[in-house]
Coordinates of C-alpha atoms in Angstrom, one line a residue:
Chain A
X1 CA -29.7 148.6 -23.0
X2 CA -28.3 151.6 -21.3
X3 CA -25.3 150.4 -18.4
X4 CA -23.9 153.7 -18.4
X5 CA -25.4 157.0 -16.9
X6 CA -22.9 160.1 -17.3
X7 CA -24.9 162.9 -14.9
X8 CA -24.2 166.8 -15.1
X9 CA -25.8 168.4 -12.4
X10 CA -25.9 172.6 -12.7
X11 CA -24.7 175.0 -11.2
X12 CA -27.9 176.4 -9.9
X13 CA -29.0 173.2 -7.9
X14 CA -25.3 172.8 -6.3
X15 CA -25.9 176.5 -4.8
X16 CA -30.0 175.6 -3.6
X17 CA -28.8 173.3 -0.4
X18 CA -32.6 172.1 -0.5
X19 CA -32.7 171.1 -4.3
X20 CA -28.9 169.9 -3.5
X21 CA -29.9 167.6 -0.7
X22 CA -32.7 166.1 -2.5
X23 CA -31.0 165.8 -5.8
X24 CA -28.1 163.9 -3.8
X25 CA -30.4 161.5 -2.0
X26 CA -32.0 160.3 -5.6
X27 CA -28.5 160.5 -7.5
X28 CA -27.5 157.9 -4.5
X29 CA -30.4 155.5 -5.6
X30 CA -29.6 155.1 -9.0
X31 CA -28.7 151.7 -10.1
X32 CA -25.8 150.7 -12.2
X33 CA -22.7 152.4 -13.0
X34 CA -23.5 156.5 -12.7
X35 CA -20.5 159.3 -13.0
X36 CA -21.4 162.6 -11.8
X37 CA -20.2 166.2 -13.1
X38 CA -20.6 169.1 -11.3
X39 CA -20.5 172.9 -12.0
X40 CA -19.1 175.2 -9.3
X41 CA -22.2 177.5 -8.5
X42 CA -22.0 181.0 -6.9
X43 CA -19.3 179.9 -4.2
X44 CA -16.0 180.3 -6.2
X45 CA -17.3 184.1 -7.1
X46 CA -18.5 184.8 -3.6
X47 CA -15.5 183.5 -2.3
X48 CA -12.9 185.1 -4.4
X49 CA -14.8 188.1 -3.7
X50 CA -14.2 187.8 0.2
X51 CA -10.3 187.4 -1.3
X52 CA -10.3 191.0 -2.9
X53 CA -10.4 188.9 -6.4
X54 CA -12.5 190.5 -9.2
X55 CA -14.2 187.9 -11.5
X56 CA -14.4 188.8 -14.9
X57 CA -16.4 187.4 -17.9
X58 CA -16.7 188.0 -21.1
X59 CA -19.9 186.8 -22.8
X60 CA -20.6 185.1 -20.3
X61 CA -17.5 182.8 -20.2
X62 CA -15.6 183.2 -16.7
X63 CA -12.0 184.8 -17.6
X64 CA -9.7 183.1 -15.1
X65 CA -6.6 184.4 -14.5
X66 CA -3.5 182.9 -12.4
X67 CA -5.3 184.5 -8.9
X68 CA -8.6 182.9 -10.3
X69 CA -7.6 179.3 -11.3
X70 CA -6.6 178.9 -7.6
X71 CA -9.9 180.1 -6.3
X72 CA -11.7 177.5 -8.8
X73 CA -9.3 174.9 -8.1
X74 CA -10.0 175.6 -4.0
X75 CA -13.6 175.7 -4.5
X76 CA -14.6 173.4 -7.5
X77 CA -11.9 170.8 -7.0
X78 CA -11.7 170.9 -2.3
X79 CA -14.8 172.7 -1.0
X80 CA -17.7 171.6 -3.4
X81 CA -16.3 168.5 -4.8
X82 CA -15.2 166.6 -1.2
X83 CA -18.7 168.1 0.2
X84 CA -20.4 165.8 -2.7
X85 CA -18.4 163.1 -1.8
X86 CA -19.0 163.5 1.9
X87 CA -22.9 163.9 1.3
X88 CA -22.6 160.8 -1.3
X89 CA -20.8 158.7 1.0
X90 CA -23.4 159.0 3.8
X91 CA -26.6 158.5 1.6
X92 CA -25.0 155.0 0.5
X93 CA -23.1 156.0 -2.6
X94 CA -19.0 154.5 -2.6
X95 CA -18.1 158.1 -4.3
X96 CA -14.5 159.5 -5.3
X97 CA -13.7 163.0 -5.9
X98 CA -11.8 163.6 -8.7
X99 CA -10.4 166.8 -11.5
X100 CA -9.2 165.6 -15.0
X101 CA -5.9 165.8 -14.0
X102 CA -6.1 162.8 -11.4
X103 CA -5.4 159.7 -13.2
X104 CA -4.5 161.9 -16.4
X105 CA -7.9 161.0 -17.3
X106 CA -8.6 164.6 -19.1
X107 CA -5.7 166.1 -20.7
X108 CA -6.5 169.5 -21.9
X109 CA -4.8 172.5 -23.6
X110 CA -4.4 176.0 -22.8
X111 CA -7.5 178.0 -25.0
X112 CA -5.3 179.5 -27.3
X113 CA -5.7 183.7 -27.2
X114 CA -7.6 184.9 -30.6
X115 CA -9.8 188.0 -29.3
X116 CA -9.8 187.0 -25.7
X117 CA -7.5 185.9 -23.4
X118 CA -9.7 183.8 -21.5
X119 CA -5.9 182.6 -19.1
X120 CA -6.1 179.3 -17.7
X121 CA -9.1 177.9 -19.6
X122 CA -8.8 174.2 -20.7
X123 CA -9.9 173.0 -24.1
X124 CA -10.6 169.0 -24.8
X125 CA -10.1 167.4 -27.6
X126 CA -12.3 163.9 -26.7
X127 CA -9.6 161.6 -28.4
X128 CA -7.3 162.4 -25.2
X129 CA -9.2 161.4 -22.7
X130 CA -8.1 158.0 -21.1
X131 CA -11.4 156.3 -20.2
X132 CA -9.5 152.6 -19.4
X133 CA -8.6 154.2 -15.4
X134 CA -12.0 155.5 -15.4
X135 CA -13.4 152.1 -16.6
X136 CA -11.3 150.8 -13.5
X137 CA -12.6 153.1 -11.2
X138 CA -16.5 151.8 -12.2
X139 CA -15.2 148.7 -12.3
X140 CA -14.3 148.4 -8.7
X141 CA -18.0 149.9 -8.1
X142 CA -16.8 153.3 -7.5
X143 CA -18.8 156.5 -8.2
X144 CA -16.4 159.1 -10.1
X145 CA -17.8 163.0 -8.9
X146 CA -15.6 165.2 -11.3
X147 CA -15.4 169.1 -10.5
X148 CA -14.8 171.0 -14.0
X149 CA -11.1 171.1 -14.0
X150 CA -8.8 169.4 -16.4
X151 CA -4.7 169.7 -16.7
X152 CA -2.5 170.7 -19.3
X153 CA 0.2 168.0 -18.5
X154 CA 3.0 170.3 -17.6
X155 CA 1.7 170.8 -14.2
X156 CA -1.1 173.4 -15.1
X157 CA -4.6 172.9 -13.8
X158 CA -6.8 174.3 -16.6
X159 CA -10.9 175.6 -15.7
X160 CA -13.3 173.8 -17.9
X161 CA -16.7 173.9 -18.9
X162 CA -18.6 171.3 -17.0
X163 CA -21.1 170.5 -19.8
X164 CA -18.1 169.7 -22.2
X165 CA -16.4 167.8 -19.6
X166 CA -20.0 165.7 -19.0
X167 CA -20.1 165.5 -22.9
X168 CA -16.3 164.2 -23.1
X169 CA -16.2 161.6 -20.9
X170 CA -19.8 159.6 -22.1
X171 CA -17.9 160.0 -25.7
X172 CA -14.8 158.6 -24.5
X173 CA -16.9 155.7 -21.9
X174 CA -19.0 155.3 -25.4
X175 CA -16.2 152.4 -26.3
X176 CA -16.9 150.4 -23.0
X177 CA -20.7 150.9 -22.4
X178 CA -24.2 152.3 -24.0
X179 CA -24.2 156.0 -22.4
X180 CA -27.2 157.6 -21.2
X181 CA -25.8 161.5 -20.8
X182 CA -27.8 163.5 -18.6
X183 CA -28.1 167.3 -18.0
X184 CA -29.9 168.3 -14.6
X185 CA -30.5 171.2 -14.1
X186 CA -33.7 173.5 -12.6
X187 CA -36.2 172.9 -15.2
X188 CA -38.1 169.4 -16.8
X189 CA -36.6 169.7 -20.1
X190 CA -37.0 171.2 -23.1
X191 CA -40.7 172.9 -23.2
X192 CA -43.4 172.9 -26.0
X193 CA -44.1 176.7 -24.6
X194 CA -41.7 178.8 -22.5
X195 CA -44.1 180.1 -20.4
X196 CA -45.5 176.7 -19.6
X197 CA -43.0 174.5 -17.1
X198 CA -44.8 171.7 -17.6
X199 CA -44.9 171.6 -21.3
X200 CA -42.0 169.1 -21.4
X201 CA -41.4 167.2 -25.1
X202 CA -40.7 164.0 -24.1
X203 CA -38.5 162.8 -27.0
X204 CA -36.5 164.7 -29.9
X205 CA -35.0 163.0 -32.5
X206 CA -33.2 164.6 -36.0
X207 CA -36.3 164.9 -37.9
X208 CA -38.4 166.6 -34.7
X209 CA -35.9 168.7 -33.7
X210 CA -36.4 169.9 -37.6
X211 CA -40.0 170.6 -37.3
X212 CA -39.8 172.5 -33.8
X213 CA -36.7 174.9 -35.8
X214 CA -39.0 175.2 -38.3
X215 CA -42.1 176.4 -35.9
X216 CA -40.2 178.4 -33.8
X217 CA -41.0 176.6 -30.6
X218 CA -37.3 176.6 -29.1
X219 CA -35.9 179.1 -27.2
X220 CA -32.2 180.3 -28.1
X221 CA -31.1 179.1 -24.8
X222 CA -31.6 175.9 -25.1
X223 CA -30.6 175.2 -29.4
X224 CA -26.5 174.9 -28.3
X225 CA -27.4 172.6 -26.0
X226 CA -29.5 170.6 -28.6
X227 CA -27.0 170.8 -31.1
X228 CA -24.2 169.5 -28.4
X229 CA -26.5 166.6 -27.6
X230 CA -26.7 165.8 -31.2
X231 CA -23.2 165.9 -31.7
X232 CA -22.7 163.5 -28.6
X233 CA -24.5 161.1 -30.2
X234 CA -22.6 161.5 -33.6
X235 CA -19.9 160.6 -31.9
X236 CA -21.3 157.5 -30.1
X237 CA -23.2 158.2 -27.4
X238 CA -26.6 156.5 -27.4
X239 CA -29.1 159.0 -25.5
X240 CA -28.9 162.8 -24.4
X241 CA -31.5 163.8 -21.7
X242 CA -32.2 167.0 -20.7
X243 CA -34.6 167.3 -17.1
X244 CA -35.1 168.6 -13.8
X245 CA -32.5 167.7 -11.1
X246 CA -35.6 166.4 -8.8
X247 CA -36.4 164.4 -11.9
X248 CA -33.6 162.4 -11.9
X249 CA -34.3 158.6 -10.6
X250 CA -37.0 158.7 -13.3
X251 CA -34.5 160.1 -15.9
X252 CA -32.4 157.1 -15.4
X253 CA -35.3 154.5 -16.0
X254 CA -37.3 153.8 -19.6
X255 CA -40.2 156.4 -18.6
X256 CA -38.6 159.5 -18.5
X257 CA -39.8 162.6 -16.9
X258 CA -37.6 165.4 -18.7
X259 CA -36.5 165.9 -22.7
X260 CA -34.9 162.2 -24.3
X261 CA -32.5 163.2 -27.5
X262 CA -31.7 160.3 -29.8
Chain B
X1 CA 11.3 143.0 0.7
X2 CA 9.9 146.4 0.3
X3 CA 7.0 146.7 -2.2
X4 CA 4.6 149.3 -1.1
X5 CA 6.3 152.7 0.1
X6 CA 3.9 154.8 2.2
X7 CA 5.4 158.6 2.3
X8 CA 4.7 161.5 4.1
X9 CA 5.7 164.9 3.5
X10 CA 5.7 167.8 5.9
X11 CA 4.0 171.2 5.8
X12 CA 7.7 172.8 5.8
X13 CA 8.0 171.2 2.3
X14 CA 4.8 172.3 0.8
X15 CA 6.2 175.9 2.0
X16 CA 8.9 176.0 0.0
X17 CA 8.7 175.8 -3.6
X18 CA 12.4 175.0 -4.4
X19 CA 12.2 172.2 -2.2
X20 CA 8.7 171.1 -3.5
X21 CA 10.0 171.2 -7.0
X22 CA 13.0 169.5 -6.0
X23 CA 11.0 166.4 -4.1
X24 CA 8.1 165.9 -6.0
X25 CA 10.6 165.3 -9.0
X26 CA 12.4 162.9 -6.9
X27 CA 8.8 161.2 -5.5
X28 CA 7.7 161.0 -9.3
X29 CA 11.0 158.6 -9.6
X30 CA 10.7 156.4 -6.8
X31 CA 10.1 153.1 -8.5
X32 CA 7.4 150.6 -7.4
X33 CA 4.1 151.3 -5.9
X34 CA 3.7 154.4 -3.1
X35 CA 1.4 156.6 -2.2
X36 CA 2.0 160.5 -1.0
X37 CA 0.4 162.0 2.0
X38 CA 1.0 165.6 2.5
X39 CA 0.3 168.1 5.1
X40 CA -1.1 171.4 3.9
X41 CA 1.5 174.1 5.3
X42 CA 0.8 177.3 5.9
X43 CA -1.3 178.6 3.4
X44 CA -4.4 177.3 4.7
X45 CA -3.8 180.1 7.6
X46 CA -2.8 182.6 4.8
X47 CA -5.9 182.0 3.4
X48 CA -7.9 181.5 6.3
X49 CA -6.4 185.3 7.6
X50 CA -7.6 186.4 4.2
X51 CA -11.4 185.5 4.5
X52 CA -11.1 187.3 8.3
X53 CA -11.2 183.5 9.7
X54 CA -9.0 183.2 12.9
X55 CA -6.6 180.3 13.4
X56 CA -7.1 178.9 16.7
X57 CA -4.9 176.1 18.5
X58 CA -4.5 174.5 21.6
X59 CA -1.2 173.0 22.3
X60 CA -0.1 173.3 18.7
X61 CA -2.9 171.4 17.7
X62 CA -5.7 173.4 15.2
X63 CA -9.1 173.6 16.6
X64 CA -11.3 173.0 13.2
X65 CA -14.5 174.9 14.0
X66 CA -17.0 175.3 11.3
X67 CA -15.7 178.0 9.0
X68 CA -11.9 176.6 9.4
X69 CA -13.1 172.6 8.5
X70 CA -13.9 174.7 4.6
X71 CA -11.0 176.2 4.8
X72 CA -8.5 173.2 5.0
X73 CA -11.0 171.2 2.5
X74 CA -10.7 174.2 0.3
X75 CA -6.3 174.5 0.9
X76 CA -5.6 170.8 1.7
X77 CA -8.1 168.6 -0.6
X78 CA -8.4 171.3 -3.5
X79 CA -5.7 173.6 -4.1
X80 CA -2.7 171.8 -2.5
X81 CA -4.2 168.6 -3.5
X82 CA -4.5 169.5 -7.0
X83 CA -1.8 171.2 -7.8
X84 CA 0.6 168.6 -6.4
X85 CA -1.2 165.9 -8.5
X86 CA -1.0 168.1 -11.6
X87 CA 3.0 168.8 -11.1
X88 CA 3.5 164.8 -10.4
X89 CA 1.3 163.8 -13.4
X90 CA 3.7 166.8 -15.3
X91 CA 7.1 164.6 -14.2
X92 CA 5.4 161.1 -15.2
X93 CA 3.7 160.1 -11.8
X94 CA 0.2 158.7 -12.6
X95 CA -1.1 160.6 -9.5
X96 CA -5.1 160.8 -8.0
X97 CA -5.5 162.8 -5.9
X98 CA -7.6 161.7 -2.5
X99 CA -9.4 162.8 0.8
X100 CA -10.4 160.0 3.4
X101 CA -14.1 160.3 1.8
X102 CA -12.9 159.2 -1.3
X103 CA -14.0 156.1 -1.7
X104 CA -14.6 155.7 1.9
X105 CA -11.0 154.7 2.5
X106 CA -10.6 156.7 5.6
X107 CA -13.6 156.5 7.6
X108 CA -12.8 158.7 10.9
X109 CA -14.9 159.9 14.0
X110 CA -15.2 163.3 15.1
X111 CA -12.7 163.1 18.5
X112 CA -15.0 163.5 21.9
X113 CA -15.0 167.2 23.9
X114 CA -13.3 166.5 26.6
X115 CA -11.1 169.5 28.3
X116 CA -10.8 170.7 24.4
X117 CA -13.1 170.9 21.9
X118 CA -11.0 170.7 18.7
X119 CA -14.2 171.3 16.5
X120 CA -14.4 168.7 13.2
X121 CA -10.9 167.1 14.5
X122 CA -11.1 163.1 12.8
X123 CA -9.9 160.7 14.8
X124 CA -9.0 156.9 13.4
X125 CA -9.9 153.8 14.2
X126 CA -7.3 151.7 11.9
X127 CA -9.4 148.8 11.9
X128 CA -11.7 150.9 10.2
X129 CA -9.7 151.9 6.8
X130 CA -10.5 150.6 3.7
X131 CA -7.4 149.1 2.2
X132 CA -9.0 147.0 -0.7
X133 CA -10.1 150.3 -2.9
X134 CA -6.6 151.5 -2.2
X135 CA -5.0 148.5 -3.4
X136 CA -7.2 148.3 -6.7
X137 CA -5.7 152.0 -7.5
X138 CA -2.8 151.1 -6.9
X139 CA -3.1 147.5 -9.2
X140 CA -4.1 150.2 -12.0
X141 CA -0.7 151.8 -11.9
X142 CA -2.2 155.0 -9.8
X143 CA 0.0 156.9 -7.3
X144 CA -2.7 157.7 -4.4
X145 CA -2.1 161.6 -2.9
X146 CA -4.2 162.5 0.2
X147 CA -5.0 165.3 1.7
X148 CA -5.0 165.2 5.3
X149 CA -8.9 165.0 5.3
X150 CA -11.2 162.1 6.6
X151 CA -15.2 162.1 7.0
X152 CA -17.4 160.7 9.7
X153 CA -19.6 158.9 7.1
X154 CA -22.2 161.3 7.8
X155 CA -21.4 164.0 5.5
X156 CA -18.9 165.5 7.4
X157 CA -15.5 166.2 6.1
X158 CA -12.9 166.1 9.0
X159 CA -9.5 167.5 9.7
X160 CA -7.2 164.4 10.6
X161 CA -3.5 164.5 11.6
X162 CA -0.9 164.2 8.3
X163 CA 1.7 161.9 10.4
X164 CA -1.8 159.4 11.7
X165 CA -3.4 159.5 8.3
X166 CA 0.1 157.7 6.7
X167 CA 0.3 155.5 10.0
X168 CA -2.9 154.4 9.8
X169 CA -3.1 154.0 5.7
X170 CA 0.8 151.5 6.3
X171 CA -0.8 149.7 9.2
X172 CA -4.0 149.0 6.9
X173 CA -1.4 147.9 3.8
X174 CA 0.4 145.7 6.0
X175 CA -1.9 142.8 5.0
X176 CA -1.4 143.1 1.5
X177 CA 2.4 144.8 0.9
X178 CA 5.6 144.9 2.8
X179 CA 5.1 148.5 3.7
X180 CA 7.9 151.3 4.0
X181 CA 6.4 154.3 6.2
X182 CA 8.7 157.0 5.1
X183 CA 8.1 160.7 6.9
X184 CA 9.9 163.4 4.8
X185 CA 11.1 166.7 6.4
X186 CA 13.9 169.3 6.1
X187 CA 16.2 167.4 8.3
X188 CA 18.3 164.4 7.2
X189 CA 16.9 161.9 10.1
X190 CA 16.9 161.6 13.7
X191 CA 20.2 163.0 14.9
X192 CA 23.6 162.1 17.4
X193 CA 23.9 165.7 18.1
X194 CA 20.7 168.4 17.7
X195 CA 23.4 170.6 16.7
X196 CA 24.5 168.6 13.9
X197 CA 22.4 168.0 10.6
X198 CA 25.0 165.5 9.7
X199 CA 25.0 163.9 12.9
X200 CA 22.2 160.9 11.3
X201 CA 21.6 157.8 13.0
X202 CA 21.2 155.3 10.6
X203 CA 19.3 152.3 12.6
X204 CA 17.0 152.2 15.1
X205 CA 15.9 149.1 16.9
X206 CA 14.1 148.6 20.2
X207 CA 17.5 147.9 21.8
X208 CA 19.2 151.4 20.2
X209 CA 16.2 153.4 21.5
X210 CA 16.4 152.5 24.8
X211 CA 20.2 153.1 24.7
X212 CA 19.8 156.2 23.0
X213 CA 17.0 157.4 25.4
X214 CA 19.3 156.0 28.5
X215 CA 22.3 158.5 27.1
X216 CA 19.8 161.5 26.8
X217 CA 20.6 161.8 22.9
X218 CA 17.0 162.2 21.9
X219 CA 15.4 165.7 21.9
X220 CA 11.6 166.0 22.8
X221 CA 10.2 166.3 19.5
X222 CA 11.5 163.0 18.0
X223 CA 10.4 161.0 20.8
X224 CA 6.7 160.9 19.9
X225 CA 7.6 160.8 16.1
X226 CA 9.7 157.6 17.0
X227 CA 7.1 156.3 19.8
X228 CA 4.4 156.2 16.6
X229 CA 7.4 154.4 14.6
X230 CA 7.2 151.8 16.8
X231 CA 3.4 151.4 16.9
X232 CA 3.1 151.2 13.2
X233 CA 5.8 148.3 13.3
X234 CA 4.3 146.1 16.0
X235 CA 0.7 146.7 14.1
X236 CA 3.1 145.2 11.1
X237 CA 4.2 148.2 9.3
X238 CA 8.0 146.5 8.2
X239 CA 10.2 149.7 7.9
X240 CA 10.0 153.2 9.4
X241 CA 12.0 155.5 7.9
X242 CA 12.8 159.5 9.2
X243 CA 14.5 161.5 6.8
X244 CA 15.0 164.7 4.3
X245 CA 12.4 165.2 1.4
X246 CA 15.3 165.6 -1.1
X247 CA 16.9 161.6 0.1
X248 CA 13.0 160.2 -0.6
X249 CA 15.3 158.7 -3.6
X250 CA 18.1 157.0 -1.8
X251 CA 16.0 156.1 1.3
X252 CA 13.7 154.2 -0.6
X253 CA 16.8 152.1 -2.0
X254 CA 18.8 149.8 0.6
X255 CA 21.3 152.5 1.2
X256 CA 19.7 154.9 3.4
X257 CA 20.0 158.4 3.9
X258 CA 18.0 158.9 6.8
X259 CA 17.3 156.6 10.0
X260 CA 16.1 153.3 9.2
X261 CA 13.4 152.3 12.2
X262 CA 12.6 148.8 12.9

């Protein structure tokens, strides 16, 4: 019996105000205890472009420098995080803002510079996060909306990926409660045929997830995110889903729409 | 007895780094429970000037029009906000960050056009705050640290006055704490003599003010600041206190530094 729903919502639907404001509305409606992550979108690279700040990446992984971390911080942690509280807030959902570094809850470390400096990019390692404030927060029936930013402890706020962040905390909440982790993002889940939107596979499991490597059917996109879900649930979390945004008041019930891991 | 201090501290402060440094050390050793409001300095204008947004006030007051209300939830409820947290959680000081959305503890309304339309300007109603949330962070060992930010529980983030925010969030405590309201700024307390900084008056009562006021030893600028002292006292605020940011230790001891109003 799932009590827990840990809820990653992409950056592509936090930058589509229509998908946004829809999403917001249903993520509202869900019952039980629900945490929400959120990417940043667009907005910190169009706004630190208005700021004369180049944004750099290297295979795809932001680079963020000292001039950078304050644009995320700005933007993830003030502009787009307190707006999703705001919006929350008035569809009916008690919501409250927060980075890793409030409450301590996710203690991070510096990514340590091999081939890359990536700067001020945070690392977790899942045994440091403190779920017992968190576990207060639910408690007093309080919706936690965490931008993806962590702290190193020495005053340093660190960028983080907001899929390892979602990932982290419904390993760490795995102690108190049975953890549904779900990814939303702008398609139903993972497809049968990529050309096919509609081709959703409704359940993967260790021995499926075999069969479809075997036959080719899965796209390289979407095999790190497989393998992560797996490995959430090695380490104790008891369901990955992977669906549509729109999708997700369905997601949260036993008759999924999008892609159930276990 | 004291057992809840409510402290704000001024944009002037935020300004300086040294002086930061200095009082947030001193803040993260303040014993018992307390909570940190801040104003967000200048670097919200900085920033503003930066993204060709012009600062506009009336009477020294900001007028928040639409691009300026992202700004200051940007400055004051991401960067400041966070960074302030992150140094505090660096010197021991559980700290969470907070706007008045978060967890709807500072309901607001968005204050009428009359001869001035300051734009997404929050005004409080202090019946309105919601002091029970607050309390349970605080229970959990959390320091609280707003931003100077409400919401009109419609999904609009608004701009509210630093020095109302920590009068209103005292006044709302008063039912559950004997509350210290503590402003911290670069001056050591309300003065004899404007020309000297040592010059402090310790107490303040009703009887001392109207004395003072009689002998024309009050400037203008301290006689709204102490005006508000009063009306947090009589709305059962037990202590107002005026003093420097680098005495927060000693004026939250019996042996004040600063001036002592009640």
């Amino acid at each position: 019996m799932i009590d827990l729903f840990v809820i990653k919502v992409g950056g592509n639907v936090i930058d589509n105000p229509v998908l946004l404001q829809s999403f917001l509305k249903k993520f509202a409606d869900v019952k039980g205890k629900k945490i929400l992550i959120h990417g940043g979108g667009k907005i910190a690279t169009r706004i630190g472009d208005k700021l004369g700040i180049e944004s750099k990446y290297v295979d795809g992984r932001r680079i963020t420098d000292a001039e950078t971390i304050d644009v995320v911080t700005m933007v993830y942690g003030g502009l787009v995080n307190k707006q999703l509280v705001a919006k929350l807030q008035a569809n009916g959902c008690n919501a409250i803002g927060l980075t890793g570094a409030d409450a301590n809850i996710i203690p991070a470390y510096k990514r340590p510079v091999k081939e890359v400096d990536f700067g001020f990019a945070g690392d977790i390692r899942v045994e440091d996060v403190q779920a017992a404030p968190l576990k207060a927060l639910l408690d007093a029936g309080l919706t936690p909306v965490f931008a993806s930013l962590t702290h190193d402890g020495q005053g340093q706020i660190l960028n983080t990926n907001a899929d390892t962040i979602a990932s982290s905390l419904a390993i760490a909440l795995s102690k108190y409660y049975s953890v549904r982790l779900i990814y939303c993002f702008e398609k139903k889940g993972v497809l049968h045929d990529a050309s096919n939107d509609d081709a959703v596979i409704n359940l993967i499991d260790r021995v499926i997830y075999k069969e479809l490597r075997e036959d080719n059917v899965l796209t390289d996109g979407i095999l790190p995110k497989l393998e992560n879900a797996f490995a959430a649930i090695e380490s104790g979390v008891a369901e990955v889903l992977i669906g549509h945004a729109d999708d997700v008041q369905s997601n949260t019930t036993d008759t999924v729409a999008g892609t159930l891991i276990r």
